[in-house]
Each structure stands twice: as structure tokens, then as C-alpha cells.
CSV table of C-alpha atoms in Angstrom, one decimal:
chain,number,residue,atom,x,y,z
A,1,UNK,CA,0.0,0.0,0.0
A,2,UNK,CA,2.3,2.5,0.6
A,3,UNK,CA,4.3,2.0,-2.6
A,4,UNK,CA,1.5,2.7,-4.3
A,5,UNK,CA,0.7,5.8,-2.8
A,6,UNK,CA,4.1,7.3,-3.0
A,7,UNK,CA,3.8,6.3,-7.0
A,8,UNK,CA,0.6,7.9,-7.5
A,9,UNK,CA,-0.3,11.8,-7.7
A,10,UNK,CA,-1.5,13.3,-4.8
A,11,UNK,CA,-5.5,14.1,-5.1
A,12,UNK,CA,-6.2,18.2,-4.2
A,13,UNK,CA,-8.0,17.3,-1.3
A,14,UNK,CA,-5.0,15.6,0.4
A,15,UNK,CA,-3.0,18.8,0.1
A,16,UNK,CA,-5.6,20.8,1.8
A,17,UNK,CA,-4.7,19.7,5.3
A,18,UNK,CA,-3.1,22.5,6.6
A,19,UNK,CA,-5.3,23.5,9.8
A,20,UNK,CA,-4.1,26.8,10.2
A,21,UNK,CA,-4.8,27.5,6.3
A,22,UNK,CA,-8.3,26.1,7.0
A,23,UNK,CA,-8.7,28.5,9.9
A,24,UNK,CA,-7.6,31.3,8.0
A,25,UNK,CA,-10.0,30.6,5.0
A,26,UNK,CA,-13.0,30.1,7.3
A,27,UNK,CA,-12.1,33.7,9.0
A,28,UNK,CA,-11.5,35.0,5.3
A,29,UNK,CA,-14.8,33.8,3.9
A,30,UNK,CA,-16.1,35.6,6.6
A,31,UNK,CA,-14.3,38.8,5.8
A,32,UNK,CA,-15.5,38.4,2.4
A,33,UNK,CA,-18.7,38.3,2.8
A,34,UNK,CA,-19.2,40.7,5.7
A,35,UNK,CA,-17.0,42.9,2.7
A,36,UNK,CA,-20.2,41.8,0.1
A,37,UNK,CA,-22.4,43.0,2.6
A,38,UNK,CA,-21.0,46.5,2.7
A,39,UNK,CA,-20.5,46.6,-1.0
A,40,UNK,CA,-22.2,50.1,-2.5
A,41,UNK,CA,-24.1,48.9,-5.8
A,42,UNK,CA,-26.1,51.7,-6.3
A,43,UNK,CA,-25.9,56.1,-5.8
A,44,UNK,CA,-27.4,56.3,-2.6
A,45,UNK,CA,-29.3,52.6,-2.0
A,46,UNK,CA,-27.2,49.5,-0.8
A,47,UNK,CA,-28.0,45.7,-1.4
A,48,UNK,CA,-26.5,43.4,0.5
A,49,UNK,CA,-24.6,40.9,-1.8
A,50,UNK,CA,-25.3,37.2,-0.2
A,51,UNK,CA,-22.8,34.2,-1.1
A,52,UNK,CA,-25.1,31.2,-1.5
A,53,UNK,CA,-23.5,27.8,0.1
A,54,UNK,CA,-22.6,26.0,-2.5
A,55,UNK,CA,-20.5,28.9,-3.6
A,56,UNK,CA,-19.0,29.9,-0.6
A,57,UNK,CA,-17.9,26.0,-0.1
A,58,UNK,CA,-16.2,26.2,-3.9
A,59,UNK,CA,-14.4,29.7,-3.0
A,60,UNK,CA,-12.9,28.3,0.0
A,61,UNK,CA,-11.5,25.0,-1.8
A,62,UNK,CA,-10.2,26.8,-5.0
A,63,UNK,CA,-8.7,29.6,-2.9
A,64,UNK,CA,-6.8,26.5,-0.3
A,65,UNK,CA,-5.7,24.6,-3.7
A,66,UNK,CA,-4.4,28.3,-4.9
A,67,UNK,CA,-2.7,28.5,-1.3
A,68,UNK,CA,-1.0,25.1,-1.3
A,69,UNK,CA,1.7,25.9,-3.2
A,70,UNK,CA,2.9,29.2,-1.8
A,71,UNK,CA,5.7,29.6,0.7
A,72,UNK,CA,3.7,31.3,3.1
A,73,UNK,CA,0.1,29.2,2.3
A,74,UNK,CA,-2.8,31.5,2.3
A,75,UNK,CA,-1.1,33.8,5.2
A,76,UNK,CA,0.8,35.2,1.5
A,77,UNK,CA,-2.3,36.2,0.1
A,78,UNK,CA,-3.8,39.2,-1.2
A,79,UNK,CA,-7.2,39.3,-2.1
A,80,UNK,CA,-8.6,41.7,-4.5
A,81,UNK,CA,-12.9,41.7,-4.5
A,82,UNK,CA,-14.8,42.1,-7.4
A,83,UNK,CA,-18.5,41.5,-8.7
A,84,UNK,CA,-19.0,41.2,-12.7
A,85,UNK,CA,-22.2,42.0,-14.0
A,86,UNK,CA,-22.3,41.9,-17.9
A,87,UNK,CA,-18.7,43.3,-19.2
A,88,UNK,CA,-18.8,45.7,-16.4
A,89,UNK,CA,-16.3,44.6,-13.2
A,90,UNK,CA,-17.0,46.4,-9.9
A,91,UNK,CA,-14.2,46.5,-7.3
A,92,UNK,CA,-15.9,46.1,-3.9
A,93,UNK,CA,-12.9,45.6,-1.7
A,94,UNK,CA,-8.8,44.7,-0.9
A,95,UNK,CA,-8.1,42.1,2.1
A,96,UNK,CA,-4.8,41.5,3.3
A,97,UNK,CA,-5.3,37.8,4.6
A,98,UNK,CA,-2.3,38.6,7.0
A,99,UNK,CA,-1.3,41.8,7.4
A,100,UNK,CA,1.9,41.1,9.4
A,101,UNK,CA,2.9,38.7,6.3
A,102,UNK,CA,4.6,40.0,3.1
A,103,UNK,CA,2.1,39.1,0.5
A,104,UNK,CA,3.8,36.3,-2.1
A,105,UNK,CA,0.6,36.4,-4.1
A,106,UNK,CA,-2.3,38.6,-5.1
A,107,UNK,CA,-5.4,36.6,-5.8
A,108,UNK,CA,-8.3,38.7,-7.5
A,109,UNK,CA,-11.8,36.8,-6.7
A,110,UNK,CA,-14.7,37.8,-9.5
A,111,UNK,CA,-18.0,37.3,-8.4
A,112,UNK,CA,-21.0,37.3,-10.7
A,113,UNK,CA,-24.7,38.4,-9.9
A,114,UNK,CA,-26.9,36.5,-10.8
A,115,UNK,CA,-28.9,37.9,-14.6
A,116,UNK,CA,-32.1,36.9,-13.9
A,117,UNK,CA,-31.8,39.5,-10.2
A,118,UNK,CA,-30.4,42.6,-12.7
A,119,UNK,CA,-33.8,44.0,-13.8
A,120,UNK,CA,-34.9,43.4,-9.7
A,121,UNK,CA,-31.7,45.5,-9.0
A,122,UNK,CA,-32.3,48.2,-11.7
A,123,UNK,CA,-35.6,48.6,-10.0
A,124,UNK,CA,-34.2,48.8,-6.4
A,125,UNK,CA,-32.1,52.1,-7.3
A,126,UNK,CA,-35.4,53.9,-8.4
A,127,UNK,CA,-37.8,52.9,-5.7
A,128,UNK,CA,-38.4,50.3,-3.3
A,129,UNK,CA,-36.7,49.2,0.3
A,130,UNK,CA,-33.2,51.1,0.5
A,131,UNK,CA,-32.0,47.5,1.7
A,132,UNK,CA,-32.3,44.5,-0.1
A,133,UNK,CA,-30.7,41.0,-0.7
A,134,UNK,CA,-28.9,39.9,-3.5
A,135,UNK,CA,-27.3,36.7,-4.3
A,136,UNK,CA,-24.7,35.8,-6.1
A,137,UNK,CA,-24.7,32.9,-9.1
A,138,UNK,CA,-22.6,30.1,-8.8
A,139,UNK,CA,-20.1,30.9,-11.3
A,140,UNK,CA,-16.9,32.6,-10.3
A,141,UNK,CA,-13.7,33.2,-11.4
A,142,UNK,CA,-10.3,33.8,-9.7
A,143,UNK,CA,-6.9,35.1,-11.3
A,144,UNK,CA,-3.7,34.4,-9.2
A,145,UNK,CA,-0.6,36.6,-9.7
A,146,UNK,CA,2.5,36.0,-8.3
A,147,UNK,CA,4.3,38.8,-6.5
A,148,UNK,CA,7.9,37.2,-6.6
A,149,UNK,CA,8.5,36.2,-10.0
A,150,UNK,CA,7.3,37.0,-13.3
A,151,UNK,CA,4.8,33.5,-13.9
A,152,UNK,CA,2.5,34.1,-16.1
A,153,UNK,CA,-1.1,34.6,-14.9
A,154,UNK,CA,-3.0,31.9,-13.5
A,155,UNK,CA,-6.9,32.3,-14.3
A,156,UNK,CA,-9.1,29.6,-12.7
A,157,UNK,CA,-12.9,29.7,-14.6
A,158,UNK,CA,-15.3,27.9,-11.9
């Protein structure tokens, strides 16, 4: 058994268990969204941008297997905010995952709302309750850049 397992390729999940990365991403996840939840989408009305579960749990894994191979793990990481709607990319927010770390890696995080909520959002800027839920659709998007050497540009479609 174990020569087999030293032959074969580690799966992703198996390089995932750093609990102090998993710590860290659970506390970032939370940054994130308390940062979605702040996120001004309109002139004077805000919306509260809500991560639905399946999406939060997919963010967490890609941005661990991102992690894994940095020298400093996740604690490395910068994390750059945005929300896409149509070709237009709004920047909602920059988290330092550590601040007392040097960041190794900048990681920029692209949500998308959800089309079929636009024409409900158009409406909310006009009239209705200044405060209003919004989630986000599944699909997302992350671009990792190196800050110590001059890779190319890693862009992860999910």
C-alpha cells in the first residue's frame, strides 16, 4: 500500500490539510462576505450581496488549492474583490489575509450576480426598500498573480 501511494499523484484534497490555512480561510470567507455586505451597488441605496453555500464552499477550496503551493500558504495572500455583471467589473474591496505577512501572491476573486436579479436591482435604485438581498450565481472566477517572479497569470474559470 504504501508504494503505491508514493507512485501515484497526490488528489487536491489531500494537500488541503493545513489547519491553520483552514482556519484562515473560514475567517476569510467571513471577511469576504461581511466585505459583500458592505458593498455600495447603487448612488445612494445599498444591497446586501449574499454568497449562496454551494458557492461559498467552492471559493474556499479553489482559494486553499491556490494557497498550497505558496511559501507562506494562504497567510501570503492578497485578495482583490470584485462582482461582474455583464462586461462591467465592480471592485468592492482589498483584504490582506495577514497583514503582518509580506504578500507572495495577489489573488483577484470575480464574483458574478446572478442575470435573472439585474432588472430586480435596476428597479431597487429607483424605488423600493433602501436595503435589499442579493445573491450571487454560482459561477466565479479567480486570477492568481505571483508577487515574486514573473509566472504568467493563473486564471481559474469555476
Amino acid at each position: 500500500d504504501a508504494e503505491d501511494a508514493e507512485g501515484a499523484s497526490l488528489p487536491d484534497l489531500d494537500l488541503l490539510h493545513d489547519p491553520e490555512d483552514e482556519l484562515l480561510c473560514a475567517n476569510l470567507m467571513d471577511v469576504v462576505q461581511a466585505t459583500l455586505g458592505r458593498a455600495p451597488l447603487g448612488a445612494k441605496r445599498c444591497s446586501r450581496l449574499l454568497m449562496p453555500a454551494q458557492l461559498l464552499a467552492q471559493v474556499r477550496t479553489e482559494l486553499l488549492r491556490l494557497a498550497c503551493s505558496e511559501p507562506c500558504g494562504l497567510r501570503g495572500a492578497l485578495l482583490d474583490l470584485c462582482v461582474e455583471h455583464g462586461k462591467a467589473c465592480h471592485d468592492v474591496g482589498h483584504i490582506a489575509v495577514d497583514p503582518a505577512v509580506v504578500p507572495t501572491f495577489q489573488l483577484t476573486l470575480v464574483l458574478r450576480l446572478d442575470s435573472r436579479l439585474w432588472p430586480k436591482i435596476q428597479g431597487l435604485f429607483a424605488s423600493g426598500p433602501a436595503f435589499a438581498p442579493l445573491k450571487l450565481s454560482t459561477g466565479f472566477r479567480v486570477i492568481k498573480k505571483k508577487l515574486y517572479s514573473s509566472e504568467q497569470l493563473l486564471i481559474e474559470e469555476c
